[in-house]
Coordinates of C-alpha atoms and ligand atoms in Angstrom, one line a residue:
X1451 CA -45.6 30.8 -131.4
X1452 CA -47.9 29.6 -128.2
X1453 CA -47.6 31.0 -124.7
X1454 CA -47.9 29.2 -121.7
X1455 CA -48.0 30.4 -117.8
X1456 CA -47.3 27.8 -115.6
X1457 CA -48.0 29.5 -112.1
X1458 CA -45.9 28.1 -109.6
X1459 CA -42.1 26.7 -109.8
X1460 CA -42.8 23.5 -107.3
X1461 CA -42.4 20.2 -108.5
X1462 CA -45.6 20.1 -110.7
X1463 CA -44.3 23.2 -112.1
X1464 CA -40.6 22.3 -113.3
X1465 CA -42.1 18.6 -114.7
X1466 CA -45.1 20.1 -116.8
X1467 CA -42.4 22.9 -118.5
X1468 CA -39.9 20.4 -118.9
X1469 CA -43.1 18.4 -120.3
X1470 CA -44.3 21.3 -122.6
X1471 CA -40.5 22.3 -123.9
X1472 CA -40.0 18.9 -125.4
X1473 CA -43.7 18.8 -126.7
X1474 CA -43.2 22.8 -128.6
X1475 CA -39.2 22.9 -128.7
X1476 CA -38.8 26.5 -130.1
X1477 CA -42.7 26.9 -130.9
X1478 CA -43.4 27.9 -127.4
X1479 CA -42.3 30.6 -124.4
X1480 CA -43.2 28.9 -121.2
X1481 CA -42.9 31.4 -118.5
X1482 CA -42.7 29.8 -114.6
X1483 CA -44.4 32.5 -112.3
X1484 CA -44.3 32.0 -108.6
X1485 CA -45.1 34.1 -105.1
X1486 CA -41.7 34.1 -104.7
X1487 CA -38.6 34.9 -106.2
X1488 CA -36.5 31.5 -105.5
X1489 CA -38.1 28.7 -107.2
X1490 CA -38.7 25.1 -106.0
X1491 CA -41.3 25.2 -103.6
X1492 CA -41.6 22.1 -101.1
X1493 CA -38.6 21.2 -102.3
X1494 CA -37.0 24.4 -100.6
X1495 CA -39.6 24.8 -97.6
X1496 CA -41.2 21.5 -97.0
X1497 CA -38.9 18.7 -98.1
X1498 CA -36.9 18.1 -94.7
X1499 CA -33.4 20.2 -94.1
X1500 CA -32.0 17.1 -92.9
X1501 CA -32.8 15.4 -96.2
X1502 CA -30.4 16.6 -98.7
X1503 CA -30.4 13.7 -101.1
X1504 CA -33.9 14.7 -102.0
X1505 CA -33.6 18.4 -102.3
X1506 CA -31.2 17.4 -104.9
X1507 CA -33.7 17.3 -107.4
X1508 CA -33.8 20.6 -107.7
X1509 CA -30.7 20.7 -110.0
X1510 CA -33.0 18.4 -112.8
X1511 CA -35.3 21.9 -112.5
X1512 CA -32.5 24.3 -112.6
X1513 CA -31.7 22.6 -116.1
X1514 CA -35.3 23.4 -116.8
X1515 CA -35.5 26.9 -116.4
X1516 CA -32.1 27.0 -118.2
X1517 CA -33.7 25.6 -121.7
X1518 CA -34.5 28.0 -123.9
X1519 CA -38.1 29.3 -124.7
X1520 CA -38.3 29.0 -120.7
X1521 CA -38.6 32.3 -118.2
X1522 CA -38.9 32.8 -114.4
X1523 CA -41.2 35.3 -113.6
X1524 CA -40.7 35.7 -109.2
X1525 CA -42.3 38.1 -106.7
X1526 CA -46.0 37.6 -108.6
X1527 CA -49.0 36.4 -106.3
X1528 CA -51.9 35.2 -109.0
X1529 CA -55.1 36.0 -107.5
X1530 CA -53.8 39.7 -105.9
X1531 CA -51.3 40.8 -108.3
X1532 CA -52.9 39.3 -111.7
X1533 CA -55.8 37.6 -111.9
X1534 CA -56.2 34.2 -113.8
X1535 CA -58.6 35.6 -116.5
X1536 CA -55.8 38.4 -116.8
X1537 CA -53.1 35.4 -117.9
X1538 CA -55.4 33.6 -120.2
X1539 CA -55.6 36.9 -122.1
X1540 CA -51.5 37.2 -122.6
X1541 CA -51.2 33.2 -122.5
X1542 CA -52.6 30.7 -124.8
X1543 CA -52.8 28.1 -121.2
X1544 CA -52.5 28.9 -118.0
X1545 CA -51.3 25.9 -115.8
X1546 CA -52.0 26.2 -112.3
X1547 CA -49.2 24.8 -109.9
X1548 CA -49.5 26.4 -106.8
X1549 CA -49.5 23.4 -104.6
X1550 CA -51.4 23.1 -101.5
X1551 CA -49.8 25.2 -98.9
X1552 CA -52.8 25.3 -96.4
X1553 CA -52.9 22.8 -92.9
X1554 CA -56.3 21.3 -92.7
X1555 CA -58.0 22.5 -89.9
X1556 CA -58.2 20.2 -86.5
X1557 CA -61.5 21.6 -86.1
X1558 CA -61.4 20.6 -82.2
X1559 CA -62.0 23.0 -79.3
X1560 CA -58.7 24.6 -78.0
X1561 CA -56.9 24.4 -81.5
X1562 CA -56.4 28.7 -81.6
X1563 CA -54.8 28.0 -78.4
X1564 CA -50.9 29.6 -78.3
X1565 CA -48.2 26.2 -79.0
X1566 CA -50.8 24.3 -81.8
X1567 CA -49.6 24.8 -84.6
X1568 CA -50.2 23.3 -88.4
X1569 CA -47.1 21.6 -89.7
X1570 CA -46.8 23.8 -92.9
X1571 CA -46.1 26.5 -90.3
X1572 CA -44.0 24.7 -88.5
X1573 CA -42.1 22.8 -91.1
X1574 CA -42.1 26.6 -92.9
X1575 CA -40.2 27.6 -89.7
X1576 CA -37.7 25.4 -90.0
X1577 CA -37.0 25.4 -93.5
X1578 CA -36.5 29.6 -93.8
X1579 CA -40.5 30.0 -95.7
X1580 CA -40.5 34.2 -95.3
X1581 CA -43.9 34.2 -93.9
X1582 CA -43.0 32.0 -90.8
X1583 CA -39.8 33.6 -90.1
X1584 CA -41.5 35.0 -86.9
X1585 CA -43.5 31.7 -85.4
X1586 CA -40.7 31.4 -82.2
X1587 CA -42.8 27.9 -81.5
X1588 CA -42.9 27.4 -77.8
X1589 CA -39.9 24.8 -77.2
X1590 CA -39.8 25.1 -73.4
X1591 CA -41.8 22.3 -72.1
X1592 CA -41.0 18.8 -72.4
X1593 CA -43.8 17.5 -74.0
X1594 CA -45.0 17.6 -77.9
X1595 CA -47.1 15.9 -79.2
X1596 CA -47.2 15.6 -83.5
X1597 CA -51.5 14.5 -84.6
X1598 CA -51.0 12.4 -87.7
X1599 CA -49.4 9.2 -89.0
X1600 CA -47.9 10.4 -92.2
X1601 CA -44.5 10.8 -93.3
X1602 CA -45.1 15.0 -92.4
X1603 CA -45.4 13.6 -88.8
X1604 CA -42.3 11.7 -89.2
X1605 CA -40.3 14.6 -90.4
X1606 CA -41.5 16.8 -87.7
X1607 CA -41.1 14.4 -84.9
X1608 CA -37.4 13.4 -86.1
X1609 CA -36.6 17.3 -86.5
X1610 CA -37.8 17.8 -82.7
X1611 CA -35.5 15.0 -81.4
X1612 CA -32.3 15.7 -83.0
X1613 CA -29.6 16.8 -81.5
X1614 CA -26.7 20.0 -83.2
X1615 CA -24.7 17.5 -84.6
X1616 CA -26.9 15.3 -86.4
X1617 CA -27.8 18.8 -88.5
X1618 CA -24.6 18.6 -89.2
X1619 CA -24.5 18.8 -93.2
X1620 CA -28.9 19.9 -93.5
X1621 CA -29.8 23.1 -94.6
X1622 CA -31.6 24.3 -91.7
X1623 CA -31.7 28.2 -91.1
X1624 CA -30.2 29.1 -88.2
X1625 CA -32.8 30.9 -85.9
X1626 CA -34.5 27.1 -86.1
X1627 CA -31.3 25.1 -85.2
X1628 CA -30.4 27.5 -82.4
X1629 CA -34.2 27.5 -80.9
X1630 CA -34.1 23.5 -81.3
X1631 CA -30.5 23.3 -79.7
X1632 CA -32.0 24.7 -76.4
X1633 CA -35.4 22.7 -76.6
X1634 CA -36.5 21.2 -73.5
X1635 CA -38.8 18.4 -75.5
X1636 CA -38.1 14.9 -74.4
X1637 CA -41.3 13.0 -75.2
X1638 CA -42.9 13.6 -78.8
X1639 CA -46.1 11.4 -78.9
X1640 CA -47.0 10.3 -82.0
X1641 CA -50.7 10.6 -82.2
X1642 CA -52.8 8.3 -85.0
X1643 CA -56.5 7.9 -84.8
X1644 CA -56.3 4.3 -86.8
X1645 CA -53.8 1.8 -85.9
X1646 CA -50.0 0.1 -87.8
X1647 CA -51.6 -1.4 -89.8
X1648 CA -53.2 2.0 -91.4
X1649 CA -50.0 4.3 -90.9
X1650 CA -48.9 6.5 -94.5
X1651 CA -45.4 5.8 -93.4
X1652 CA -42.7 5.1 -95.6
X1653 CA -40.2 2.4 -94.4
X1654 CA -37.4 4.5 -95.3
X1655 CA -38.2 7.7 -93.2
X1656 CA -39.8 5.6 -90.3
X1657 CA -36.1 3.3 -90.2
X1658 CA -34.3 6.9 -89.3
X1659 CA -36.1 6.7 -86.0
X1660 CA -34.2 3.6 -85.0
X1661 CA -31.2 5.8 -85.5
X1662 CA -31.3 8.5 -83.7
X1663 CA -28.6 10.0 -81.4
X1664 CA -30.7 11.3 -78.4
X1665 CA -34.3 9.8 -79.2
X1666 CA -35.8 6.3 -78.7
X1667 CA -39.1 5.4 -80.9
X1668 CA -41.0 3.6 -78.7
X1669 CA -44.5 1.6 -79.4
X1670 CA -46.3 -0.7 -77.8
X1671 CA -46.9 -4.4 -79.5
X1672 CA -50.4 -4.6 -77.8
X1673 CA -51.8 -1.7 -80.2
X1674 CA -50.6 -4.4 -83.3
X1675 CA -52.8 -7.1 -84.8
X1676 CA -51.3 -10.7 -84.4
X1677 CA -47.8 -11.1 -86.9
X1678 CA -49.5 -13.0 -89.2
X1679 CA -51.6 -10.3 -90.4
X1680 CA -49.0 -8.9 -91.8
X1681 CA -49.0 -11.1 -94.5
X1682 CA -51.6 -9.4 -95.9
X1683 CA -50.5 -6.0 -96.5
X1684 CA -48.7 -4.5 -99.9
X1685 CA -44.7 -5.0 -99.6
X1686 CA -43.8 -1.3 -98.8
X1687 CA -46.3 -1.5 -96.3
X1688 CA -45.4 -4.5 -94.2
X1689 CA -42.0 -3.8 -94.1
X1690 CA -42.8 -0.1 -92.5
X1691 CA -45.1 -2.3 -90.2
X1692 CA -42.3 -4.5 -89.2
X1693 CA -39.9 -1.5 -88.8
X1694 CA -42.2 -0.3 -86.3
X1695 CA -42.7 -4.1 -84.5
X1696 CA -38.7 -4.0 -84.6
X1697 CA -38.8 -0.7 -82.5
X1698 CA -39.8 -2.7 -79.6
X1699 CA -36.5 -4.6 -79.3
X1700 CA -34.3 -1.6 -79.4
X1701 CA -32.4 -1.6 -76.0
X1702 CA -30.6 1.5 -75.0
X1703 CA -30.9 4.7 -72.8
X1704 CA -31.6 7.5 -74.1
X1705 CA -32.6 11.0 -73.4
X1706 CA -35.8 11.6 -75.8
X1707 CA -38.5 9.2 -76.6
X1708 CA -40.9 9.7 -79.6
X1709 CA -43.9 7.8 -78.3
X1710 CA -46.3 6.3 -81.4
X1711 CA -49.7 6.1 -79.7
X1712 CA -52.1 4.6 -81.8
X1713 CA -55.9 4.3 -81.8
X1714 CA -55.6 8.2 -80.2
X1715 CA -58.5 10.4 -81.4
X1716 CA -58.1 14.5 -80.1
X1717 CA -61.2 15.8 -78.7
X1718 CA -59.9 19.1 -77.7
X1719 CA -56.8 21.4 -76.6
X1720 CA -56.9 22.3 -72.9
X1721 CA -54.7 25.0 -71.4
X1722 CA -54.5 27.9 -69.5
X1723 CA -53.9 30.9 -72.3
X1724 CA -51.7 28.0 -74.1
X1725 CA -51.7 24.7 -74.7
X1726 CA -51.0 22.2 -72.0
X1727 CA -52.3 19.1 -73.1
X1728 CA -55.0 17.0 -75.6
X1729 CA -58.0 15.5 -74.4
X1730 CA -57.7 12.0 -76.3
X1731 CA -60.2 9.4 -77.2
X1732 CA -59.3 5.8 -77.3
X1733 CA -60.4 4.5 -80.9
X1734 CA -60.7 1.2 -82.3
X1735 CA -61.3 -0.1 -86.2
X1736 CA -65.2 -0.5 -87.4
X1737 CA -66.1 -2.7 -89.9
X1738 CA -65.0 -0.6 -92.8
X1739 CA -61.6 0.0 -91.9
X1740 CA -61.9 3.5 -89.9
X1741 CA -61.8 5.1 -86.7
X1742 CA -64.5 4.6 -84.0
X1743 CA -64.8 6.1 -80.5
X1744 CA -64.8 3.9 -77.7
X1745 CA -65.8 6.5 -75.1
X1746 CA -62.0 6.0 -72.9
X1747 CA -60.7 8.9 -72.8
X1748 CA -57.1 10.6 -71.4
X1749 CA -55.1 13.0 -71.4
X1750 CA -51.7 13.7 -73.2
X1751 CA -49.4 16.5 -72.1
X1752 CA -48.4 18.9 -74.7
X1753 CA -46.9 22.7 -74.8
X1754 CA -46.1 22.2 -78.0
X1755 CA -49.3 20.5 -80.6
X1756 CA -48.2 20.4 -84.1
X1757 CA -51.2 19.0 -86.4
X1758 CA -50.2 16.8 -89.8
X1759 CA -53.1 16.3 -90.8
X1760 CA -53.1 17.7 -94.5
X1761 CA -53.3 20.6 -96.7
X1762 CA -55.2 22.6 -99.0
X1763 CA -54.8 24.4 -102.3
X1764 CA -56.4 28.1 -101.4
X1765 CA -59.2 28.7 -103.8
X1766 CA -58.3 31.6 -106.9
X1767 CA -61.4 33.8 -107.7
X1768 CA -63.0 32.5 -111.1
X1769 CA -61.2 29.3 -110.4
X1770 CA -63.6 26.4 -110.1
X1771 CA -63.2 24.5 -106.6
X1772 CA -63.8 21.7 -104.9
X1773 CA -64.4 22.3 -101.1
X1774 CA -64.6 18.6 -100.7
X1775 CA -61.1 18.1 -101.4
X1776 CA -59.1 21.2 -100.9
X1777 CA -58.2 21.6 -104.6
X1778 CA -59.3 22.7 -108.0
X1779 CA -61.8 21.2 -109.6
X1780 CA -60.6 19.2 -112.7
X1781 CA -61.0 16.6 -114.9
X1782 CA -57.6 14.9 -115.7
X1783 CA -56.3 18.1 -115.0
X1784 CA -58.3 20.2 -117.0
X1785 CA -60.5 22.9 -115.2
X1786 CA -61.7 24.8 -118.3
X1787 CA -60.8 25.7 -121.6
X1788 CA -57.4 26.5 -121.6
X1789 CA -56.9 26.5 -117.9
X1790 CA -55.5 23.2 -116.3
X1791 CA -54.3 22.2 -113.0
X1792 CA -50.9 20.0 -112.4
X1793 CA -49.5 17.9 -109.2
X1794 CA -51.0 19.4 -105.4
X1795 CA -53.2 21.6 -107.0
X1796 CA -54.8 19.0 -109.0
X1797 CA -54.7 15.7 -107.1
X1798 CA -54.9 16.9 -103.4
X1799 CA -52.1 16.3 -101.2
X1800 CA -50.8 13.1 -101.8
X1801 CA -48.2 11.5 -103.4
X1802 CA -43.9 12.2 -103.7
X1803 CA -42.3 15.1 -105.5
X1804 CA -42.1 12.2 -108.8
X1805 CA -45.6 11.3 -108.8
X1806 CA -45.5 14.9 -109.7
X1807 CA -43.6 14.0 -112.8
X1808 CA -46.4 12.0 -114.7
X1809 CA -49.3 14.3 -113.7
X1810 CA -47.6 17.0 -115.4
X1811 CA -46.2 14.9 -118.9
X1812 CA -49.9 14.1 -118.7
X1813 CA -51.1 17.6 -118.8
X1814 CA -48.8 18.4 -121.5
X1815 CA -49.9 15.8 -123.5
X1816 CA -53.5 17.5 -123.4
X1817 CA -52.4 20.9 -124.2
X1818 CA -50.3 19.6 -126.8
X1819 CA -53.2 17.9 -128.2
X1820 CA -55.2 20.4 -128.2
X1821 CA -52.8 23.1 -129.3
X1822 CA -51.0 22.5 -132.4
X1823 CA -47.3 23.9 -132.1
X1824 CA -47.8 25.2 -135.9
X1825 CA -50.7 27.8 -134.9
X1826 CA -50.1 30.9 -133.6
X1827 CA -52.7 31.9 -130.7
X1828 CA -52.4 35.2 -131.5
X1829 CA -51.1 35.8 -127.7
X1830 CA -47.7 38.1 -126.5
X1831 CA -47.5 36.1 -123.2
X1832 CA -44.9 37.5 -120.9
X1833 CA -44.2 40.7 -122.8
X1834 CA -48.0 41.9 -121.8
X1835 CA -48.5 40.1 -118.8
X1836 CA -44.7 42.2 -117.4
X1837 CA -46.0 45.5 -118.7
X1838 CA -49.3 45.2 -116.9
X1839 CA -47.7 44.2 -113.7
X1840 CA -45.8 47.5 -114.4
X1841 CA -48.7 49.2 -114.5
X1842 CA -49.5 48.0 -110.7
X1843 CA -46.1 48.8 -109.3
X1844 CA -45.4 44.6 -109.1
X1845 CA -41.7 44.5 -108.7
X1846 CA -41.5 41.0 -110.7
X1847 CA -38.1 39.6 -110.5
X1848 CA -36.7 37.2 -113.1
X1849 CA -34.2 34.1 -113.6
X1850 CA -31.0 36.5 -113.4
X1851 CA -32.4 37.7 -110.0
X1852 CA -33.4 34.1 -108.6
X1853 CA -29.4 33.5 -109.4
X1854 CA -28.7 36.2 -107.3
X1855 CA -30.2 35.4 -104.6
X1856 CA -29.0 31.8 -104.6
X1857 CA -25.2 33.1 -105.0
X1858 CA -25.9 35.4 -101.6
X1859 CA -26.8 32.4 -100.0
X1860 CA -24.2 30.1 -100.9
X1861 CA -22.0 33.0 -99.8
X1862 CA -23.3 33.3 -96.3
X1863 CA -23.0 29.5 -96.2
X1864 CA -19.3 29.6 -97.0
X1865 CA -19.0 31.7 -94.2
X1866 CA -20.4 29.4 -91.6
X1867 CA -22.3 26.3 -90.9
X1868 CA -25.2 25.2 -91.4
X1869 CA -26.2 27.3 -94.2
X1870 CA -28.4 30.5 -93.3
X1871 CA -31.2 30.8 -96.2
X1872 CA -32.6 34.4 -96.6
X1873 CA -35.8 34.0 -95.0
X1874 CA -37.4 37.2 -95.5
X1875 CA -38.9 38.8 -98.5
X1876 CA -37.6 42.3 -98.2
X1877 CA -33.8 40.3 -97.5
X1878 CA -34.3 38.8 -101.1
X1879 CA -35.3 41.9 -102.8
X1880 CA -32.8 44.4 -100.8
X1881 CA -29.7 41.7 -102.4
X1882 CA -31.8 42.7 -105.7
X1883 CA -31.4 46.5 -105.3
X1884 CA -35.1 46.9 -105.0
Ligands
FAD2415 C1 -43.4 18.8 -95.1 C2 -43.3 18.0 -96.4 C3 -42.3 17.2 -96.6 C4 -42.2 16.5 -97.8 N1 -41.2 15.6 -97.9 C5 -41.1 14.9 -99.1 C6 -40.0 14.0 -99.2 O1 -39.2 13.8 -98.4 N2 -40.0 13.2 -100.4 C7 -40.9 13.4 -101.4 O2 -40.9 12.7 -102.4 N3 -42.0 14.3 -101.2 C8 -42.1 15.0 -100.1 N4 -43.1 15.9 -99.9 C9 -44.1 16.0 -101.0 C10 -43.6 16.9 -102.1 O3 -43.1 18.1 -101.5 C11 -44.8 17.3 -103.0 O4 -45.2 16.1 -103.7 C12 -44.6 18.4 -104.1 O5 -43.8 19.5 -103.5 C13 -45.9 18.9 -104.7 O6 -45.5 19.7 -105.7 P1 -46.4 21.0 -106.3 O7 -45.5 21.5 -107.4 O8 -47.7 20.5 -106.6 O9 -46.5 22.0 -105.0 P2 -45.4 22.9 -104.3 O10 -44.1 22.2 -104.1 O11 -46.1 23.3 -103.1 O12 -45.2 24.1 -105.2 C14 -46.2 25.1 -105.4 C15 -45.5 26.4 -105.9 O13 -46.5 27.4 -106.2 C16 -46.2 28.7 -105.7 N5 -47.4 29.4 -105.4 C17 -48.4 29.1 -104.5 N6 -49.4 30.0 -104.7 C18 -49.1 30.8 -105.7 C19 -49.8 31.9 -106.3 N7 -51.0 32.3 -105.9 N8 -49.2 32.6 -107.3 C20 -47.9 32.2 -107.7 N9 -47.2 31.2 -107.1 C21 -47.8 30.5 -106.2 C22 -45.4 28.3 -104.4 O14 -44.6 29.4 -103.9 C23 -44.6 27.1 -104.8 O15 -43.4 27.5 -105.3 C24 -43.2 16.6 -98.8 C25 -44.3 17.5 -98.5 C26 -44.3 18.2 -97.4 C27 -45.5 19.1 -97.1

């Protein structure tokens, strides 16, 4: 019999046990652990409320965690409650899965200010993640302004801009719908450093804009190179170039406008005890394809900053790292013997919840390789790891649990709309009895 720990129940997670239960069938025990005790990850606090198609995927995991040979082990932090050398002694592979939960620093003056804010907080907020229950972002000005030019940005922008009704069927939690409901945001600039042409905009999510009940995208045809050029780009890509051209013949009235201003570059966060606006430096392309200063500079007016700018995996101790790109250091996946990385964790963080798929077959495909199902390691996996988080007073919860939690919330959602996720730790483990 192996063992495996696959340390986090995101995407990455759910595909490399589904990955490793076909590869051992009953010759393994692959327990999930996670931070938390709900599963799913981004699916559950980044993927956009408003998005409901996507979050869908979550019943292909459910099915996962249902097989047999597979356990949920919730409520355990690796790195504080158990370290990884501590799994590697119960498990025969530890597969790390933890994602890449941290915003990548601005690293401009005026970013601590009160009303910047990193979009895992902020989409967090939004999406009921326990530990940004409390942010109350300041929604009382009327101008945001969203750094980045990635589908984050999108998300973030569209969520400021929409109006009660067009929640209508999401799964926002209620404190953010009724703080959004009485926003006084109208203009949400759209701040990219390179130009359309460089945008990580997906056609898809940037056609919603042209959509919208209350907000207009606007852009301006003078920051795109001549039509022609579009010729030149990958398919997805020029058609999320000409959704964006198309933006400019929209005619109608509307209250909101979501302003894309390209070839921005922020210098710093002015204020006075909060933000107020961005000092912004007009770029242009260099001959390699990035972002050079031109010296113009203005300023764009902003109570509310939200920075998409990226994330990082938070370094484990005894976990090689690479500061460079935010992640874990690993070749193919593999970090060291018998410890691997899968999905966020591994590759940085880029990519859509199935490019998560074949990064963890992959990984199982190694450990499969390298593990024979036939040969026992010799390991009692969950049983010891559960008795010494026993010893340390960890109140692990388990699959049962994660249920319970989930049929709580589907009850508080029968009883009114939208439905209210638990968004607080101690409100998960008081439905548990603990
Ligand atoms: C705001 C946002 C919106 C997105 N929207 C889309 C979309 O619309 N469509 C799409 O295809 N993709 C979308 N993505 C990308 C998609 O969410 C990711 O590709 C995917 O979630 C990455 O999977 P992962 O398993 O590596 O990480 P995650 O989903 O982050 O999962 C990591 C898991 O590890 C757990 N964990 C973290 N640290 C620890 C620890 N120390 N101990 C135990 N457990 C831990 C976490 O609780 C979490 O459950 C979005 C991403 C973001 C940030």
């Amino acid at each position: 019999m192996r063992h495996f720990a696959v340390v986090g129940s995101g995407p990455a997670g759910f595909y490399t046990t589904e990955a490793l239960a076909k590869a051992y069938g009953d010759q393994a025990r692959i327990d999930i652990l996670d931070r938390y005790p709900v599963p799913y990850g981004l699916i559950r606090f980044g993927v956009a409320p408003d998005h409901q198609s996507l979050k869908a995927v979550s019943k292909r995991y459910d099915k996962v965690a249902e097989t047999a040979g597979v356990g949920f082990i919730g409520n355990v932090c690796v790195g504080a409650d158990v370290s990884v050398d501590e799994l590697l002694e119960h498990y025969d592979a530890v597969i790390l899965a933890i994602g890449a939960p941290h915003d990548r620093k601005l690293g401009i003056p005026g970013e601590d200010l009160p009303g910047v804010i990193g979009s895992a907080e902020f989409v967090g907020w939004y999406n009921g993640h326990p530990d940004f229950a409390d942010l109350d972002p300041p929604l009382d000005g009327t101008h945001a302004a969203v750094i980045g030019n990635g589908n984050v940005a999108l998300d973030v922008a569209r969520i400021l801009s929409k109006t009660r009704a067009e929640f209508e069927g999401s799964d926002i939690v209620g404190h953010a719908l009724e703080a959004l409901d009485r926003s006084a945001i109208r203009t949400i600039s759209l701040l990219g450093r390179r130009g359309p042409h460089q945008i990580a905009m997906t056609p898809k999510e940037l056609g919603e804009l042209g959509h919208l009940e209350a907000a207009l995208p606007l852009v301006d045809l003078g920051d795109f190179p001549p039509v022609e050029a579009d010729q030149g780009l990958e398919p997805g890509q020029r058609k999320s170039v000409t959704i964006l051209r198309e933006f400019n013949n929209i005619r109608a009235n509307k209250p909101k406008s979501m302003v894309f201003d390209f070839f921005a570059k922020p210098l710093s966060i002015e204020g006075d005890g909060r933000a107020e606006h961005l000092i912004v430096e007009r770029t242009e392309l260099d001959e390699k394809g990035g972002a050079r200063g031109t010296g113009e500079t203005y300023e764009v007016p902003a109570s509310l900053i939200v920075s998409c700018i990226g994330y990082s995996t938070p370094p484990i101790a005894g976990v090689p790292y690479d500061d460079r790109g935010g992640k874990f250091l690993n070749d193919k996946g593999r970090i060291a013997e018998r410890l691997y990385a899968v999905g966020w964790a591994r590759r940085g963080p880029t990519g859509t919840i199935g490019t998560n798929r074949p990064d963890g077959y992959e990984v199982a495909e190694a450990i499969a390789a390298a593990m024979p199902a036939d040969v026992d390691g010799g390991r009692i996996g969950g049983e010891g790891l559960k008795r010494l988080l026993g010893t340390r007073g960890v109140k692990a919860t388990d699959f049962a649990d994660w249920r319970r939690i989930e049929a709580a919330e589907e009850a508080a959602a029968r009883a009114g709309s939208p439905r209210e996720k638990m968004v607080r730790i101690d409100e998960w483990l008081h439905t548990l009895g603990h």
